[in-house]
Amino acid sequence: MKLFDVYPINDITIVKAKGSYVWDQEGQQYLDLYGGHAVISIGHTHPHYVQRITEQLNKVGFYSNSIHIPLQQELAEKLGKVSGRPDYQLFLCNSGAEANENAMKLASFHNGRKKIIAFSKSFHGRTSLAVAVTDNPAIVAPVNQTENAVFLPFNDVDALETYFKTHGDEVSSVIVEGIQGVGGINEASAAFLQAISRLCKQHDAVFIADSVQCGYGRSGKFFSQDYAGVDADIYTMAKGMGNGFPVAGIIIAPHLKPKYGMLGTTFGGNHLACAAALAVLEVIEQEKLIANAAEVGSYLMDELKKIPQLKKVRGKGLMIGFDLPDSLKDLRKNLLFGQRIFTGEAKPNTIRLLPSLALRKKDADEFLEAIQEEIHSMETAAPAVK
Ligand SMILES: Cc1ncc(COP(=O)(O)O)c(C=O)c1O
């Protein structure tokens, strides 16, 4: 049987990983500033994480949500504490798309409405509603298209107010990334998030903060929306939550009430997933990784801003993006195959940095040296036309 060929891949096979480094089958070492797409939060194969999952696997790996799973309550308590939202309620699932799907569904159960406001350049996942509110027609199948998804311009408070003025009583939820990831590291302004919060409250709509990529400490705060001083009604999270173990969740404000059967999943919140998620939060707390993301991230961003060829260096914490001029469009590929450094991208010309939150200053320095060396060698090979 062949694999269904949907991923354009790099010709690299990783066989070992530790901290912010991975190794291929020839033993070559790579610095990982991509974190397997913002997933590696506490560093690859962290010993506490490996130990907690291994111990759990030797006890019980899985049983369904039809019995008590005390690890779920333990996780809810820890997450409430670390996120600063002890009064919220936790529903566990398996992926970012599923988290968003459940959030939008729950909002609609809550207020009985159908319209969901999303924004230009948004990415919320690939399942039916999640992809319907994703601003990329190429990945929306005809069956996913729905008039219930309404797209407004990102960071445009006036457009949002105008829509609410005319259709406020139809809006079920507003879904927004605090910092757009796939869209190219675009920060939602504080004024925009505050307007969403205010308008949702006024119109009994549900404010969904998609924190799948920008959440879990990556921005230097637990949720990037925290910079705006707002509380969303639902936060969705996934990537960094399990450091690679597939676990996701939504946390839900107290005024949204549960009812038996309204949400559900077979695998969500299983013993192994909870052990992985708990290990991640324990390490985040013990090693003060959110503060580290803020500190190393702002150092890295300041230094990147000094490199004149890199345009619009932006982001928060360890979620950083910058644009490349046309003459350096192969920089990401060259960093990978020339300097052995993984980075992420956003089309058409943005490099995204999404490393582990445990990235050290010396790892950042290694990158800064390598990127300057690579830019220099690309410019010497093909001098810019005056
Ligand atoms: C902001 C955001 N939301 C949702 C998703 C979907 O997550 P998953 O791929 O786990 O379904 C992603 C994935 O990149 C994302 O970046």
Coordinates of C-alpha atoms and ligand atoms in Angstrom, one line a residue:
M1 CA 0.0 0.0 0.0
K2 CA 1.2 3.5 -0.8
L3 CA 0.8 6.6 1.4
F4 CA -1.9 9.1 0.3
D5 CA 0.4 11.7 -1.1
V6 CA -0.7 15.0 0.4
Y7 CA 2.4 16.3 2.1
P8 CA 5.3 18.0 0.3
I9 CA 8.2 16.7 2.3
N10 CA 11.9 17.5 2.9
D11 CA 14.2 14.6 2.2
I12 CA 15.2 14.1 5.8
T13 CA 14.4 11.2 8.3
I14 CA 14.7 12.1 11.9
V15 CA 15.7 9.3 14.2
K16 CA 16.6 11.0 17.5
A17 CA 15.6 14.2 19.3
K18 CA 16.6 16.0 22.5
G19 CA 15.8 19.5 23.8
S20 CA 15.9 21.9 20.8
Y21 CA 17.9 19.5 18.6
V22 CA 17.1 16.5 16.3
W23 CA 19.3 14.1 14.4
D24 CA 18.9 12.4 11.1
Q25 CA 19.7 8.8 10.2
E26 CA 23.2 9.8 9.1
G27 CA 23.8 11.3 12.6
Q28 CA 23.6 14.9 11.4
Q29 CA 22.5 17.3 14.1
Y30 CA 19.8 20.0 13.4
L31 CA 18.7 22.9 15.5
D32 CA 14.9 22.8 15.7
L33 CA 13.3 26.2 15.5
Y34 CA 10.2 24.8 14.0
G35 CA 9.2 22.5 16.9
G36 CA 7.4 20.1 14.5
H37 CA 5.0 23.0 13.7
A38 CA 4.8 24.7 17.1
V39 CA 4.1 21.4 18.9
I40 CA 7.3 20.9 20.9
S41 CA 6.7 23.1 23.9
I42 CA 9.0 21.7 26.6
G43 CA 11.7 20.3 24.4
H44 CA 12.1 16.9 22.7
T45 CA 12.2 13.8 24.8
H46 CA 12.2 15.7 28.1
P47 CA 13.1 13.2 30.8
H48 CA 10.2 14.0 33.1
Y49 CA 7.8 13.7 30.2
V50 CA 9.2 10.4 29.0
Q51 CA 9.1 9.0 32.6
R52 CA 5.5 10.1 33.3
I53 CA 4.2 8.7 30.0
T54 CA 6.2 5.4 30.4
E55 CA 5.0 5.0 34.0
Q56 CA 1.4 5.6 33.0
L57 CA 1.6 3.2 30.1
N58 CA 2.7 0.5 32.4
K59 CA -0.4 1.1 34.6
V60 CA -3.2 1.8 32.2
G61 CA -2.9 3.6 28.8
F62 CA -6.6 3.9 27.8
Y63 CA -10.1 3.5 29.0
S64 CA -13.1 5.3 27.8
N65 CA -15.0 8.3 29.2
S66 CA -17.5 5.9 30.7
I67 CA -15.5 5.6 34.0
H68 CA -13.7 7.9 36.4
I69 CA -10.4 9.2 35.1
P70 CA -8.9 11.1 38.1
L71 CA -6.0 12.3 35.9
Q72 CA -8.5 14.5 34.0
Q73 CA -9.4 16.3 37.2
E74 CA -5.8 16.6 38.1
L75 CA -5.1 18.1 34.6
A76 CA -8.1 20.5 34.9
E77 CA -6.8 21.8 38.2
K78 CA -3.2 22.3 37.0
L79 CA -4.4 23.9 33.8
G80 CA -6.7 26.2 35.7
K81 CA -3.8 27.3 37.8
V82 CA -1.2 27.7 35.1
S83 CA -3.6 29.5 32.7
G84 CA -4.9 31.7 35.5
R85 CA -8.5 30.5 34.9
P86 CA -9.4 28.2 37.8
D87 CA -13.1 28.8 37.3
Y88 CA -13.3 27.6 33.7
Q89 CA -14.3 24.0 32.7
L90 CA -12.2 21.6 30.7
F91 CA -13.3 19.4 27.8
L92 CA -10.6 17.2 26.3
C93 CA -10.3 16.1 22.7
N94 CA -7.5 15.2 20.3
S95 CA -6.5 17.9 17.8
G96 CA -6.7 21.6 17.2
A97 CA -9.5 21.3 14.5
E98 CA -11.5 19.2 16.9
A99 CA -11.1 21.7 19.7
N100 CA -12.4 24.5 17.4
E101 CA -15.2 22.3 16.1
N102 CA -16.3 21.6 19.6
A103 CA -16.0 25.3 20.6
M104 CA -18.2 26.5 17.7
K105 CA -20.7 23.7 18.3
L106 CA -20.9 24.5 22.0
A107 CA -21.5 28.2 21.2
S108 CA -24.3 27.3 18.9
F109 CA -25.9 25.0 21.5
H110 CA -25.6 27.8 24.0
N111 CA -27.3 30.6 22.1
G112 CA -29.2 28.7 19.4
R113 CA -27.7 30.7 16.6
K114 CA -25.7 29.8 13.5
K115 CA -23.5 32.6 12.2
I116 CA -19.8 32.4 13.0
I117 CA -17.5 35.4 12.4
A118 CA -14.0 34.7 11.3
F119 CA -11.3 36.9 9.8
S120 CA -9.1 37.3 6.8
K121 CA -6.0 35.0 6.8
S122 CA -7.4 32.9 9.6
F123 CA -6.6 29.2 9.9
H124 CA -8.7 27.0 12.3
G125 CA -8.2 23.5 11.0
R126 CA -9.5 21.0 8.5
T127 CA -12.7 19.5 9.8
S128 CA -16.0 20.7 8.6
L129 CA -16.8 23.8 10.6
A130 CA -13.1 24.5 11.4
V131 CA -12.2 24.6 7.7
A132 CA -15.4 26.6 6.8
V133 CA -14.1 29.4 9.0
T134 CA -10.6 29.1 7.6
D135 CA -9.7 31.8 5.0
N136 CA -8.3 29.5 2.3
P137 CA -10.8 28.3 -0.3
A138 CA -8.2 25.8 -1.7
I139 CA -8.7 23.5 1.4
V140 CA -12.5 24.0 1.7
A141 CA -14.4 21.1 0.0
P142 CA -17.8 21.9 -1.6
V143 CA -19.4 20.0 1.3
N144 CA -17.8 22.3 3.9
Q145 CA -19.0 25.5 2.3
T146 CA -21.6 27.2 4.5
E147 CA -23.3 30.6 4.6
N148 CA -22.9 30.4 8.4
A149 CA -19.2 31.4 8.1
V150 CA -18.8 35.2 7.7
F151 CA -15.4 36.6 7.0
L152 CA -14.5 40.1 8.1
P153 CA -11.1 41.9 7.7
F154 CA -8.6 41.1 10.5
N155 CA -8.0 43.9 13.0
D156 CA -10.8 46.1 11.6
V157 CA -12.9 47.2 14.6
D158 CA -15.2 49.3 12.4
A159 CA -16.1 46.4 10.1
L160 CA -16.8 44.3 13.2
E161 CA -19.0 46.9 14.8
T162 CA -20.9 47.4 11.6
Y163 CA -21.6 43.7 11.2
F164 CA -22.8 43.4 14.8
K165 CA -25.0 46.5 14.4
T166 CA -26.9 44.9 11.5
H167 CA -26.7 41.1 12.3
G168 CA -25.8 41.0 16.0
D169 CA -28.8 38.8 17.0
E170 CA -27.7 36.1 14.5
V171 CA -24.1 35.8 15.6
S172 CA -23.3 32.6 17.5
S173 CA -19.6 33.1 17.9
V174 CA -16.5 35.0 16.9
I175 CA -13.4 32.9 16.4
V176 CA -10.0 34.6 16.3
E177 CA -6.3 33.6 16.7
G178 CA -4.5 35.9 19.1
I179 CA -1.5 35.8 16.8
Q180 CA -2.3 34.3 13.3
G181 CA 0.1 31.5 12.6
V182 CA -0.5 30.0 9.2
G183 CA -1.6 33.4 8.1
G184 CA 2.0 34.7 8.6
I185 CA 2.4 35.8 12.3
N186 CA -0.1 38.6 12.4
E187 CA -0.9 39.9 15.9
A188 CA -4.5 40.7 16.8
S189 CA -4.4 44.3 18.2
A190 CA -5.5 44.8 21.8
A191 CA -8.2 47.2 20.6
F192 CA -9.5 44.5 18.2
L193 CA -9.6 41.8 20.9
Q194 CA -11.3 44.2 23.3
A195 CA -13.9 45.1 20.7
I196 CA -14.6 41.4 20.1
S197 CA -15.0 40.8 23.8
R198 CA -17.3 43.8 24.3
L199 CA -19.5 43.1 21.2
C200 CA -19.8 39.4 22.1
K201 CA -21.0 40.3 25.6
Q202 CA -23.4 42.9 24.3
H203 CA -25.0 40.5 21.8
D204 CA -24.8 37.2 23.8
A205 CA -22.3 35.8 21.3
V206 CA -19.4 33.6 22.3
F207 CA -15.8 34.8 22.0
I208 CA -13.6 31.9 21.0
A209 CA -9.9 32.4 21.3
D210 CA -8.1 30.0 19.0
S211 CA -5.0 29.4 21.0
V212 CA -4.0 26.2 19.2
Q213 CA -0.8 27.7 18.0
C214 CA -0.3 31.0 19.9
G215 CA -1.3 29.6 23.3
Y216 CA 0.3 27.4 26.0
G217 CA 2.9 30.0 26.9
R218 CA 4.4 30.4 23.4
S219 CA 3.7 34.2 23.3
G220 CA 5.4 34.7 26.7
K221 CA 1.9 34.7 28.4
F222 CA -0.2 31.6 28.8
F223 CA -2.7 32.9 26.2
S224 CA -1.5 35.6 23.7
Q225 CA -4.9 37.2 24.1
D226 CA -3.9 37.9 27.8
Y227 CA -1.7 40.8 26.5
A228 CA -5.0 42.6 25.6
G229 CA -6.4 42.1 29.1
V230 CA -9.5 40.2 27.8
D231 CA -11.2 37.0 28.9
A232 CA -12.5 34.9 26.1
D233 CA -15.5 32.6 26.7
I234 CA -13.8 29.6 25.2
Y235 CA -10.0 29.0 24.6
T236 CA -9.1 26.2 22.3
M237 CA -5.7 24.6 22.6
A238 CA -3.7 21.7 21.1
K239 CA -0.2 21.9 19.7
G240 CA 2.0 22.6 22.7
M241 CA -0.4 20.8 25.1
G242 CA 1.1 17.4 24.7
N243 CA 4.6 18.2 23.4
G244 CA 3.8 15.8 20.5
F245 CA 1.3 13.5 22.2
P246 CA -2.0 14.1 20.4
V247 CA -4.1 15.8 23.1
A248 CA -6.2 18.9 22.8
G249 CA -8.9 20.7 24.8
I250 CA -11.1 23.6 25.2
I251 CA -11.6 25.6 28.4
I252 CA -15.0 27.0 28.9
A253 CA -16.2 30.0 31.0
P254 CA -18.5 29.2 33.9
H255 CA -21.7 30.7 32.3
L256 CA -21.6 28.1 29.5
K257 CA -23.3 25.1 31.0
P258 CA -22.8 21.4 30.1
K259 CA -25.5 18.9 29.4
Y260 CA -24.9 15.1 29.2
G261 CA -24.2 14.1 25.6
M262 CA -23.7 17.6 24.1
L263 CA -20.0 16.9 23.4
G264 CA -18.1 13.6 23.3
T265 CA -15.2 11.7 22.0
T266 CA -13.7 8.2 22.3
F267 CA -10.1 9.0 22.7
G268 CA -10.2 12.5 24.3
G269 CA -8.8 12.7 27.8
N270 CA -7.5 9.1 27.9
H271 CA -5.0 8.2 30.7
L272 CA -1.9 8.5 28.5
A273 CA -3.0 11.8 27.0
C274 CA -3.6 13.2 30.5
A275 CA -0.2 12.0 31.7
A276 CA 1.5 13.7 28.7
A277 CA -0.4 16.9 29.3
L278 CA 0.3 16.9 33.0
A279 CA 4.0 16.3 32.4
V280 CA 4.1 19.3 30.0
L281 CA 2.4 21.6 32.6
E282 CA 4.7 20.4 35.4
V283 CA 7.8 21.2 33.3
I284 CA 6.4 24.5 32.2
E285 CA 5.9 25.5 35.8
Q286 CA 9.1 24.0 37.2
E287 CA 11.4 25.4 34.5
K288 CA 9.5 28.7 34.2
L289 CA 9.2 28.2 30.5
I290 CA 6.7 31.0 29.9
A291 CA 9.1 33.5 31.3
N292 CA 11.9 31.9 29.2
A293 CA 9.8 32.2 26.1
A294 CA 9.2 35.9 26.8
E295 CA 12.9 36.6 27.5
V296 CA 14.6 34.5 24.8
G297 CA 11.9 35.5 22.4
S298 CA 12.4 39.2 22.9
Y299 CA 16.2 38.8 22.7
L300 CA 15.9 36.9 19.4
M301 CA 13.5 39.4 18.0
D302 CA 15.6 42.4 18.9
E303 CA 18.7 40.8 17.3
L304 CA 16.7 39.8 14.1
K305 CA 15.6 43.4 13.8
K306 CA 19.3 44.4 13.4
I307 CA 19.6 42.3 10.3
P308 CA 18.7 44.7 7.5
Q309 CA 17.7 42.1 4.9
L310 CA 14.9 40.7 7.1
K311 CA 11.7 42.7 6.8
K312 CA 8.9 43.3 9.3
V313 CA 10.3 41.2 12.2
R314 CA 7.2 40.6 14.4
G315 CA 5.6 38.4 16.9
K316 CA 5.6 37.8 20.7
G317 CA 7.7 35.5 22.8
L318 CA 8.8 32.5 20.8
M319 CA 6.3 33.0 18.0
I320 CA 8.3 35.1 15.5
G321 CA 7.9 35.9 11.9
F322 CA 9.8 38.0 9.3
D323 CA 9.5 38.6 5.6
L324 CA 12.2 37.9 3.0
P325 CA 13.0 39.9 -0.1
D326 CA 12.8 38.0 -3.4
S327 CA 16.6 37.6 -3.6
L328 CA 16.5 35.5 -0.4
K329 CA 13.4 33.5 -1.1
D330 CA 15.4 30.2 -0.8
L331 CA 16.7 31.2 2.7
R332 CA 14.6 28.7 4.5
K333 CA 15.7 25.8 2.3
N334 CA 19.3 26.9 2.6
L335 CA 19.0 27.1 6.4
L336 CA 17.8 23.6 6.5
F337 CA 20.2 21.9 4.0
G338 CA 23.2 24.3 4.4
Q339 CA 23.1 25.2 8.1
R340 CA 21.0 22.3 9.4
I341 CA 18.3 24.5 11.0
F342 CA 14.6 23.8 10.9
T343 CA 12.3 26.8 10.6
G344 CA 8.7 27.2 9.5
E345 CA 7.2 29.2 6.7
A346 CA 4.1 31.1 5.7
K347 CA 3.3 31.7 2.1
P348 CA 4.5 33.6 0.2
N349 CA 7.7 34.8 1.8
T350 CA 7.6 34.6 5.6
I351 CA 9.8 32.6 7.8
R352 CA 8.2 31.5 11.1
L353 CA 10.1 30.6 14.2
L354 CA 8.2 28.3 16.6
P355 CA 10.9 26.6 18.7
S356 CA 10.5 24.8 22.1
L357 CA 9.7 27.2 24.9
A358 CA 12.9 26.0 26.5
L359 CA 15.1 27.5 23.8
R360 CA 18.3 28.8 25.3
K361 CA 20.0 32.1 24.5
K362 CA 22.9 30.1 23.2
D363 CA 20.6 28.3 20.7
A364 CA 19.3 31.6 19.6
D365 CA 22.8 32.9 19.1
E366 CA 23.6 29.8 17.0
F367 CA 20.7 30.6 14.8
L368 CA 21.6 34.3 14.6
E369 CA 25.1 33.5 13.5
A370 CA 23.9 30.9 11.0
I371 CA 21.3 33.1 9.3
Q372 CA 23.8 35.9 8.8
E373 CA 26.3 33.5 7.4
E374 CA 23.7 32.1 5.0
I375 CA 22.5 35.5 3.9
H376 CA 26.1 36.6 3.3
S377 CA 26.8 33.5 1.2
M378 CA 23.6 33.9 -0.8
E379 CA 24.4 37.5 -1.5
T380 CA 27.9 36.8 -2.5
A381 CA 26.8 34.0 -4.8
A382 CA 24.2 36.3 -6.5
P383 CA 25.0 40.0 -5.8
A384 CA 21.9 42.2 -5.7
V385 CA 21.2 44.0 -9.0
K386 CA 21.6 47.8 -8.4
Ligands
LIG1 C1 -4.5 28.4 14.9 C2 -4.7 27.0 14.5 N1 -5.9 26.4 14.8 C3 -6.2 25.2 14.5 C4 -5.2 24.4 13.9 C5 -5.6 22.9 13.6 O1 -4.9 22.1 14.5 P1 -4.8 20.5 14.1 O2 -3.9 20.4 13.0 O3 -4.2 19.9 15.4 O4 -6.2 20.0 13.8 C6 -4.0 24.9 13.6 C7 -2.9 24.0 13.0 O5 -2.0 24.5 12.5 C8 -3.7 26.2 14.0 O6 -2.5 26.8 13.7

